[in-house]
DNA sequence: TATTGTTATACTCTATAACTATA
DNA sequence: TATAGTTATAGAGTATAACAATA
């Protein structure tokens, strides 16, 4: 404990009297003006939702980015590798290892791309199709859970607002 | 080769651009069902907002987590280190290096905590007070920009929905 | 000369275990 | 024993540069 030991002479901290054994009061989560910042609220909400999603996908051994990749290829089979990465907002360099893992697990594959021998056409395997179907069921149940919290209108309105942020910023 | 690409990438640094009616209309990447997932929309929106915030704070050499720490200490001076970390949702182990940096820059400091010699009371320095005031002005301008995109009601409604997600999930 | 997939690398954030000094 | 701060470390995620094959 030899860190910031600079012999500061003042030690005024008689503000919060924390009696021993007292339950953690509301003040523990009081972040003041931060609570009114969109960026801060966005980060906290995203972490909460992702924590939940990661746990729900754990049984399938699927990370969010892996699920997104499979779901994208189900929707648009035959995408070029660079197109898939761009659509998901992932650098193409980082997409390589991500897709390598999906391919090693037999969930997706690279096929030759007819018109350009530099490119690969990405496709799900039958096993990939089955896994993404199961994952999307889990996902749908998760969305229903969110609807219980936000209300049906609230969830729909949230999606509109979030898309506006992502697209118009 | 890589030089042209690099110059192209770093070239968009416009801050106050974005006229109200002009739709940037970036890549209309069709991600199918992903677009209707709260988790996916949350991630894309958070990345967009943070990209912007990071650029706007760059002049102050402040990362979002550093700003949050300073803003929290302005609101609740004398917080114990573990309390500050918990309020921000940061592991106490990871908070150490974060606060070390703020202290090394003379923006905040650890003071002895009267009733428990294991703890530190965290405070802003005068320089920290000045910096966080400037950062909060930048932040306020950013919120006004978001309000132009979402509408005043939209921004307020977004905050309500995001807090519900973070607290009730 | 430019682009696609790739490798290598580095940096940030996050998560966990274990140590120390206090309680 | 338990807790606060700390250290060390490992794992994701992300960003950039460079290279070979191909356009």
CSV table of C-alpha atoms (C1' of nucleotides) in Angstrom, one decimal:
chain,number,residue,atom,x,y,z
A,1,UNK,CA,0.0,0.0,0.0
A,2,UNK,CA,2.8,2.4,-0.8
A,3,UNK,CA,0.9,4.1,-3.5
A,4,UNK,CA,-0.5,7.6,-3.2
A,5,UNK,CA,0.9,8.2,0.2
A,6,UNK,CA,1.8,11.8,0.1
A,7,UNK,CA,1.0,12.9,3.6
A,8,UNK,CA,-2.0,15.0,2.7
A,9,UNK,CA,-2.8,16.7,5.9
A,10,UNK,CA,-6.6,16.9,5.5
A,11,UNK,CA,-8.8,14.0,6.0
A,12,UNK,CA,-12.3,15.5,5.9
A,13,UNK,CA,-14.7,12.8,5.1
A,14,UNK,CA,-17.3,13.1,7.8
A,15,UNK,CA,-20.1,13.4,5.2
A,16,UNK,CA,-21.6,9.9,4.9
A,17,UNK,CA,-21.9,8.1,8.2
A,18,UNK,CA,-22.3,4.6,7.0
A,19,UNK,CA,-23.4,2.8,10.2
A,20,UNK,CA,-22.1,-0.8,10.4
A,21,UNK,CA,-24.5,-3.3,9.1
A,22,UNK,CA,-26.7,-0.8,7.4
A,23,UNK,CA,-28.2,-1.9,4.1
A,24,UNK,CA,-26.6,-0.3,1.0
A,25,UNK,CA,-28.7,2.8,0.6
A,26,UNK,CA,-29.9,4.2,-2.7
A,27,UNK,CA,-27.0,6.6,-2.6
A,28,UNK,CA,-24.6,3.8,-3.6
A,29,UNK,CA,-26.0,4.0,-7.1
A,30,UNK,CA,-26.3,7.7,-7.2
A,31,UNK,CA,-24.2,8.8,-10.2
A,32,UNK,CA,-25.6,12.4,-10.4
A,33,UNK,CA,-25.5,14.1,-13.7
A,34,UNK,CA,-24.1,10.9,-15.4
A,35,UNK,CA,-27.6,9.4,-15.2
A,36,UNK,CA,-28.9,12.1,-17.6
A,37,UNK,CA,-26.2,11.4,-20.2
A,38,UNK,CA,-27.4,9.3,-23.2
A,39,UNK,CA,-23.9,7.8,-23.6
A,40,UNK,CA,-23.7,6.6,-20.0
A,41,UNK,CA,-27.2,5.2,-20.0
A,42,UNK,CA,-26.5,3.5,-23.3
A,43,UNK,CA,-23.4,1.8,-22.0
A,44,UNK,CA,-25.0,0.6,-18.8
A,45,UNK,CA,-28.1,-0.7,-20.6
A,46,UNK,CA,-25.9,-2.4,-23.3
A,47,UNK,CA,-23.8,-4.1,-20.6
A,48,UNK,CA,-26.9,-5.3,-18.8
A,49,UNK,CA,-28.5,-6.7,-21.9
A,50,UNK,CA,-25.3,-8.3,-23.2
A,51,UNK,CA,-24.7,-10.0,-19.8
A,52,UNK,CA,-28.1,-11.6,-20.1
A,53,UNK,CA,-27.7,-12.6,-23.8
A,54,UNK,CA,-24.2,-14.0,-23.2
A,55,UNK,CA,-25.6,-16.2,-20.4
A,56,UNK,CA,-28.6,-17.3,-22.5
A,57,UNK,CA,-26.3,-18.2,-25.4
A,58,UNK,CA,-23.8,-20.0,-23.2
A,59,UNK,CA,-25.5,-23.3,-23.6
A,60,UNK,CA,-24.9,-23.1,-27.3
A,61,UNK,CA,-21.3,-21.8,-26.8
A,62,UNK,CA,-22.2,-18.8,-28.9
A,63,UNK,CA,-20.9,-15.3,-28.4
A,64,UNK,CA,-23.0,-12.3,-29.6
A,65,UNK,CA,-20.7,-11.6,-32.6
A,66,UNK,CA,-20.8,-15.3,-33.6
A,67,UNK,CA,-24.6,-15.3,-33.4
A,68,UNK,CA,-24.8,-12.1,-35.5
A,69,UNK,CA,-22.6,-13.6,-38.1
A,70,UNK,CA,-24.7,-16.8,-38.4
A,71,UNK,CA,-27.9,-14.8,-38.4
A,72,UNK,CA,-26.6,-12.5,-41.1
A,73,UNK,CA,-25.5,-15.5,-43.3
A,74,UNK,CA,-28.9,-17.1,-42.8
A,75,UNK,CA,-30.5,-13.9,-44.1
A,76,UNK,CA,-28.0,-13.3,-46.9
A,77,UNK,CA,-26.2,-16.5,-47.8
A,78,UNK,CA,-23.2,-16.2,-50.2
A,79,UNK,CA,-22.1,-12.8,-48.9
A,80,UNK,CA,-18.4,-12.0,-49.5
A,81,UNK,CA,-16.3,-12.1,-46.4
A,82,UNK,CA,-15.6,-8.3,-46.6
A,83,UNK,CA,-19.3,-7.6,-47.1
A,84,UNK,CA,-20.3,-9.6,-44.1
A,85,UNK,CA,-17.7,-7.9,-41.9
A,86,UNK,CA,-18.7,-4.5,-43.1
A,87,UNK,CA,-22.4,-5.2,-42.5
A,88,UNK,CA,-21.7,-6.1,-38.9
A,89,UNK,CA,-19.3,-3.2,-38.3
A,90,UNK,CA,-16.3,-5.5,-37.8
A,91,UNK,CA,-12.9,-4.9,-39.3
A,92,UNK,CA,-12.2,-7.4,-42.0
A,93,UNK,CA,-8.9,-8.3,-40.3
A,94,UNK,CA,-10.7,-9.2,-37.1
A,95,UNK,CA,-13.4,-11.1,-38.9
A,96,UNK,CA,-10.9,-13.7,-40.1
A,97,UNK,CA,-10.4,-15.4,-36.7
A,98,UNK,CA,-14.1,-15.1,-35.9
A,99,UNK,CA,-15.1,-16.9,-39.0
A,100,UNK,CA,-12.2,-19.4,-38.7
A,101,UNK,CA,-13.8,-20.5,-35.4
A,102,UNK,CA,-17.3,-20.9,-36.9
A,103,UNK,CA,-15.7,-22.9,-39.8
A,104,UNK,CA,-13.7,-25.1,-37.4
A,105,UNK,CA,-16.9,-25.9,-35.5
A,106,UNK,CA,-18.6,-26.9,-38.8
A,107,UNK,CA,-21.2,-24.2,-38.6
A,108,UNK,CA,-20.2,-22.2,-41.6
A,109,UNK,CA,-17.9,-22.4,-44.6
A,110,UNK,CA,-16.0,-20.5,-47.2
A,111,UNK,CA,-16.8,-21.4,-50.8
A,112,UNK,CA,-15.0,-20.1,-53.9
A,113,UNK,CA,-16.6,-16.9,-55.3
A,114,UNK,CA,-17.3,-17.3,-58.9
A,115,UNK,CA,-16.6,-13.9,-60.3
A,116,UNK,CA,-13.6,-13.0,-58.2
A,117,UNK,CA,-11.0,-15.5,-57.1
A,118,UNK,CA,-9.7,-13.2,-54.3
A,119,UNK,CA,-13.0,-13.5,-52.5
A,120,UNK,CA,-14.9,-16.1,-50.5
A,121,UNK,CA,-18.6,-16.7,-50.5
A,122,UNK,CA,-19.8,-17.4,-47.0
A,123,UNK,CA,-22.5,-20.0,-46.2
A,124,UNK,CA,-24.0,-21.8,-43.3
A,125,UNK,CA,-23.6,-25.5,-43.1
A,126,UNK,CA,-26.7,-27.7,-42.2
A,127,UNK,CA,-25.3,-27.7,-38.6
A,128,UNK,CA,-25.1,-24.0,-38.7
A,129,UNK,CA,-28.6,-23.7,-39.9
A,130,UNK,CA,-29.8,-25.8,-37.0
A,131,UNK,CA,-27.8,-23.9,-34.4
A,132,UNK,CA,-28.9,-20.5,-35.6
A,133,UNK,CA,-32.5,-21.6,-35.5
A,134,UNK,CA,-32.1,-22.7,-31.9
A,135,UNK,CA,-30.3,-19.4,-31.1
A,136,UNK,CA,-33.0,-17.4,-32.7
A,137,UNK,CA,-35.6,-19.1,-30.5
A,138,UNK,CA,-33.6,-18.2,-27.4
A,139,UNK,CA,-33.3,-14.7,-28.8
A,140,UNK,CA,-37.0,-14.3,-29.4
A,141,UNK,CA,-37.7,-15.4,-25.8
A,142,UNK,CA,-35.2,-12.7,-24.7
A,143,UNK,CA,-37.0,-10.1,-26.7
A,144,UNK,CA,-40.3,-11.1,-25.1
A,145,UNK,CA,-38.6,-10.6,-21.7
A,146,UNK,CA,-37.5,-7.2,-22.7
A,147,UNK,CA,-41.1,-6.4,-23.8
A,148,UNK,CA,-42.3,-7.3,-20.4
A,149,UNK,CA,-40.0,-4.7,-18.9
A,150,UNK,CA,-40.4,-2.0,-21.5
A,151,UNK,CA,-43.9,-2.6,-22.7
A,152,UNK,CA,-44.6,-3.5,-26.3
A,153,UNK,CA,-44.7,0.2,-27.3
A,154,UNK,CA,-41.6,0.9,-25.2
A,155,UNK,CA,-39.5,-1.7,-26.9
A,156,UNK,CA,-40.6,-0.6,-30.4
A,157,UNK,CA,-39.9,3.0,-29.6
A,158,UNK,CA,-36.5,2.1,-28.2
A,159,UNK,CA,-35.6,0.4,-31.4
A,160,UNK,CA,-36.6,3.4,-33.4
A,161,UNK,CA,-34.5,5.7,-31.2
A,162,UNK,CA,-31.5,3.5,-31.2
A,163,UNK,CA,-31.6,3.2,-35.0
A,164,UNK,CA,-31.8,6.9,-35.3
A,165,UNK,CA,-28.7,7.2,-33.2
A,166,UNK,CA,-26.7,4.6,-35.1
A,167,UNK,CA,-27.7,5.9,-38.5
A,168,UNK,CA,-27.8,9.7,-38.1
A,169,UNK,CA,-24.9,10.4,-35.8
B,1,UNK,CA,-1.1,1.0,-51.1
B,2,UNK,CA,-1.9,1.3,-47.5
B,3,UNK,CA,-1.1,5.0,-47.6
B,4,UNK,CA,-4.1,6.0,-49.6
B,5,UNK,CA,-6.4,4.0,-47.4
B,6,UNK,CA,-5.0,5.5,-44.2
B,7,UNK,CA,-5.4,9.0,-45.5
B,8,UNK,CA,-9.0,8.3,-46.5
B,9,UNK,CA,-9.9,6.9,-43.2
B,10,UNK,CA,-8.5,9.6,-41.0
B,11,UNK,CA,-9.9,12.4,-43.2
B,12,UNK,CA,-13.4,12.7,-41.7
B,13,UNK,CA,-13.1,14.7,-38.6
B,14,UNK,CA,-15.9,17.2,-39.0
B,15,UNK,CA,-17.5,18.1,-35.7
B,16,UNK,CA,-20.2,20.6,-36.2
B,17,UNK,CA,-21.2,19.4,-39.6
B,18,UNK,CA,-24.4,17.5,-40.0
B,19,UNK,CA,-27.0,20.0,-41.2
B,20,UNK,CA,-30.4,19.2,-39.8
B,21,UNK,CA,-32.1,17.9,-42.9
B,22,UNK,CA,-29.1,16.3,-44.7
B,23,UNK,CA,-29.3,12.5,-44.4
B,24,UNK,CA,-25.8,11.1,-44.4
B,25,UNK,CA,-27.3,7.8,-45.6
B,26,UNK,CA,-24.3,5.6,-45.0
B,27,UNK,CA,-24.1,2.0,-45.9
B,28,UNK,CA,-27.6,0.6,-46.0
B,29,UNK,CA,-26.3,-2.7,-44.8
B,30,UNK,CA,-29.2,-5.1,-44.7
B,31,UNK,CA,-28.7,-7.2,-41.5
B,32,UNK,CA,-32.2,-8.7,-41.6
B,33,UNK,CA,-33.7,-9.8,-38.3
B,34,UNK,CA,-30.7,-8.5,-36.4
B,35,UNK,CA,-32.1,-5.0,-36.9
B,36,UNK,CA,-35.1,-5.9,-34.7
B,37,UNK,CA,-33.0,-7.1,-31.8
B,38,UNK,CA,-32.7,-4.7,-28.9
B,39,UNK,CA,-29.2,-6.0,-28.1
B,40,UNK,CA,-27.9,-5.5,-31.6
B,41,UNK,CA,-29.4,-2.0,-31.9
B,42,UNK,CA,-28.1,-1.1,-28.5
B,43,UNK,CA,-24.5,-2.2,-29.5
B,44,UNK,CA,-24.6,-0.3,-32.7
B,45,UNK,CA,-26.0,2.9,-31.1
B,46,UNK,CA,-23.5,2.7,-28.2
B,47,UNK,CA,-20.6,2.4,-30.6
B,48,UNK,CA,-21.8,5.3,-32.7
B,49,UNK,CA,-22.3,7.6,-29.6
B,50,UNK,CA,-19.0,6.6,-28.0
B,51,UNK,CA,-17.1,7.1,-31.3
B,52,UNK,CA,-18.4,10.7,-31.2
B,53,UNK,CA,-17.8,11.3,-27.5
B,54,UNK,CA,-14.3,9.9,-27.7
B,55,UNK,CA,-13.5,12.3,-30.5
B,56,UNK,CA,-15.0,15.3,-28.7
B,57,UNK,CA,-13.1,14.5,-25.5
B,58,UNK,CA,-9.9,13.9,-27.4
B,59,UNK,CA,-8.8,17.5,-27.0
B,60,UNK,CA,-9.0,17.1,-23.2
B,61,UNK,CA,-7.2,13.7,-23.4
B,62,UNK,CA,-10.2,12.1,-21.6
B,63,UNK,CA,-11.6,8.7,-22.1
B,64,UNK,CA,-15.3,8.0,-21.2
B,65,UNK,CA,-14.4,6.1,-18.1
B,66,UNK,CA,-12.1,8.8,-16.9
B,67,UNK,CA,-14.7,11.5,-17.5
B,68,UNK,CA,-17.3,9.4,-15.6
B,69,UNK,CA,-14.9,9.1,-12.7
B,70,UNK,CA,-14.3,12.8,-12.5
B,71,UNK,CA,-18.0,13.6,-12.9
B,72,UNK,CA,-18.9,11.2,-10.1
B,73,UNK,CA,-16.3,12.7,-7.8
B,74,UNK,CA,-17.5,16.1,-8.5
B,75,UNK,CA,-21.0,15.0,-7.5
B,76,UNK,CA,-20.0,12.9,-4.5
B,77,UNK,CA,-16.6,14.0,-3.2
B,78,UNK,CA,-14.9,11.8,-0.6
B,79,UNK,CA,-16.3,8.5,-2.0
B,80,UNK,CA,-14.3,5.5,-1.1
B,81,UNK,CA,-12.4,3.9,-3.9
B,82,UNK,CA,-14.5,0.7,-3.8
B,83,UNK,CA,-17.7,2.7,-3.7
B,84,UNK,CA,-16.7,4.8,-6.7
B,85,UNK,CA,-15.8,1.7,-8.7
B,86,UNK,CA,-19.1,0.0,-7.8
B,87,UNK,CA,-21.2,3.0,-8.6
B,88,UNK,CA,-19.6,3.1,-12.1
B,89,UNK,CA,-19.9,-0.7,-12.6
B,90,UNK,CA,-16.1,-1.1,-12.8
B,91,UNK,CA,-14.2,-3.9,-11.0
B,92,UNK,CA,-12.2,-2.5,-8.2
B,93,UNK,CA,-9.1,-4.2,-9.5
B,94,UNK,CA,-9.5,-2.4,-12.8
B,95,UNK,CA,-10.3,0.9,-11.1
B,96,UNK,CA,-6.8,1.1,-9.6
B,97,UNK,CA,-4.9,1.9,-12.9
B,98,UNK,CA,-7.7,4.1,-14.0
B,99,UNK,CA,-7.4,6.3,-10.9
B,100,UNK,CA,-3.6,6.1,-10.9
B,101,UNK,CA,-3.6,7.8,-14.2
B,102,UNK,CA,-6.0,10.6,-13.0
B,103,UNK,CA,-3.8,11.1,-10.0
B,104,UNK,CA,-0.6,11.1,-12.0
B,105,UNK,CA,-2.1,13.9,-14.1
B,106,UNK,CA,-3.0,15.9,-11.0
B,107,UNK,CA,-6.7,15.7,-11.6
B,108,UNK,CA,-7.8,13.7,-8.6
B,109,UNK,CA,-6.2,12.4,-5.4
B,110,UNK,CA,-6.5,9.7,-2.7
B,111,UNK,CA,-6.8,11.0,0.8
B,112,UNK,CA,-6.7,9.1,4.1
B,113,UNK,CA,-10.1,7.9,5.1
B,114,UNK,CA,-10.7,8.8,8.7
B,115,UNK,CA,-12.6,5.8,10.1
B,116,UNK,CA,-10.9,3.0,8.2
B,117,UNK,CA,-7.2,3.1,7.4
B,118,UNK,CA,-7.7,0.5,4.6
B,119,UNK,CA,-9.8,2.9,2.6
B,120,UNK,CA,-9.0,6.0,0.5
B,121,UNK,CA,-11.3,9.0,0.1
B,122,UNK,CA,-11.3,10.2,-3.5
B,123,UNK,CA,-11.3,13.9,-4.3
B,124,UNK,CA,-10.9,16.1,-7.3
B,125,UNK,CA,-8.0,18.5,-7.3
B,126,UNK,CA,-8.6,22.1,-8.4
B,127,UNK,CA,-7.2,21.1,-11.8
B,128,UNK,CA,-9.6,18.2,-11.9
B,129,UNK,CA,-12.5,20.6,-11.1
B,130,UNK,CA,-11.5,22.8,-13.9
B,131,UNK,CA,-11.1,19.9,-16.4
B,132,UNK,CA,-14.4,18.3,-15.5
B,133,UNK,CA,-16.2,21.6,-15.9
B,134,UNK,CA,-14.8,22.0,-19.4
B,135,UNK,CA,-15.7,18.3,-20.2
B,136,UNK,CA,-19.2,18.8,-19.0
B,137,UNK,CA,-19.7,21.8,-21.3
B,138,UNK,CA,-18.6,19.6,-24.2
B,139,UNK,CA,-20.9,16.8,-22.9
B,140,UNK,CA,-23.8,19.2,-22.7
B,141,UNK,CA,-23.2,20.3,-26.3
B,142,UNK,CA,-23.2,16.7,-27.3
B,143,UNK,CA,-26.5,16.1,-25.6
B,144,UNK,CA,-28.0,19.0,-27.5
B,145,UNK,CA,-26.8,17.4,-30.7
B,146,UNK,CA,-28.5,14.2,-29.7
B,147,UNK,CA,-31.6,16.1,-29.0
B,148,UNK,CA,-31.6,17.5,-32.5
B,149,UNK,CA,-31.5,14.0,-33.8
B,150,UNK,CA,-34.0,12.4,-31.4
B,151,UNK,CA,-36.2,15.3,-30.5
B,152,UNK,CA,-36.4,16.6,-27.0
B,153,UNK,CA,-39.2,14.1,-26.1
B,154,UNK,CA,-37.3,11.3,-27.9
B,155,UNK,CA,-34.1,11.8,-25.9
B,156,UNK,CA,-36.0,11.9,-22.6
B,157,UNK,CA,-38.0,8.8,-23.5
B,158,UNK,CA,-34.7,7.0,-24.6
B,159,UNK,CA,-33.2,7.8,-21.2
B,160,UNK,CA,-36.2,6.4,-19.4
B,161,UNK,CA,-36.2,3.2,-21.5
B,162,UNK,CA,-32.4,2.7,-21.1
B,163,UNK,CA,-32.6,3.1,-17.3
B,164,UNK,CA,-35.4,0.6,-17.2
B,165,UNK,CA,-33.2,-1.9,-19.0
B,166,UNK,CA,-30.2,-1.3,-16.8
B,167,UNK,CA,-32.1,-1.5,-13.5
B,168,UNK,CA,-34.8,-4.1,-14.1
B,169,UNK,CA,-32.9,-6.7,-16.1
C,1,DT,C1',-2.3,0.5,-58.8
C,2,DA,C1',-6.2,-1.2,-55.9
C,3,DT,C1',-8.6,-4.8,-53.4
C,4,DT,C1',-9.4,-9.4,-50.7
C,5,DG,C1',-8.1,-12.2,-47.3
C,6,DT,C1',-4.6,-12.8,-44.2
C,7,DT,C1',-1.0,-12.4,-40.4
C,8,DA,C1',1.0,-9.8,-36.8
C,9,DT,C1',0.8,-6.6,-33.4
C,10,DA,C1',-0.8,-3.4,-30.0
C,11,DC,C1',-4.0,-1.3,-27.1
C,12,DT,C1',-8.3,-1.0,-24.4
C,13,DC,C1',-11.7,-3.2,-21.5
C,14,DT,C1',-13.0,-6.7,-18.7
C,15,DA,C1',-12.7,-10.8,-15.4
C,16,DT,C1',-10.4,-13.5,-11.7
C,17,DA,C1',-7.2,-15.0,-8.3
C,18,DA,C1',-4.1,-13.9,-4.8
C,19,DC,C1',-1.4,-10.9,-1.9
C,20,DT,C1',-1.0,-6.9,2.0
C,21,DA,C1',-2.6,-4.3,5.5
C,22,DT,C1',-6.0,-3.4,8.0
C,23,DA,C1',-10.6,-4.4,10.4
D,1,DT,C1',-12.3,-14.2,9.2
D,2,DA,C1',-13.5,-10.5,6.2
D,3,DT,C1',-12.7,-6.3,3.6
D,4,DA,C1',-10.1,-2.4,0.7
D,5,DG,C1',-6.7,-1.7,-2.2
D,6,DT,C1',-3.4,-3.7,-5.1
D,7,DT,C1',-0.9,-6.7,-8.4
D,8,DA,C1',-0.6,-9.9,-12.0
D,9,DT,C1',-2.6,-12.1,-15.7
D,10,DA,C1',-5.6,-13.7,-19.1
D,11,DG,C1',-9.3,-13.1,-22.3
D,12,DA,C1',-12.2,-10.6,-25.4
D,13,DG,C1',-12.7,-6.8,-28.7
D,14,DT,C1',-10.8,-3.5,-31.6
D,15,DA,C1',-7.5,-0.8,-34.7
D,16,DT,C1',-3.6,-0.5,-37.9
D,17,DA,C1',0.1,-2.0,-41.0
D,18,DA,C1',1.8,-5.0,-44.2
D,19,DC,C1',2.0,-8.9,-47.5
D,20,DA,C1',0.5,-12.4,-51.3
D,21,DA,C1',-2.8,-13.4,-54.7
D,22,DT,C1',-5.7,-11.4,-57.7
D,23,DA,C1',-8.2,-7.7,-60.0
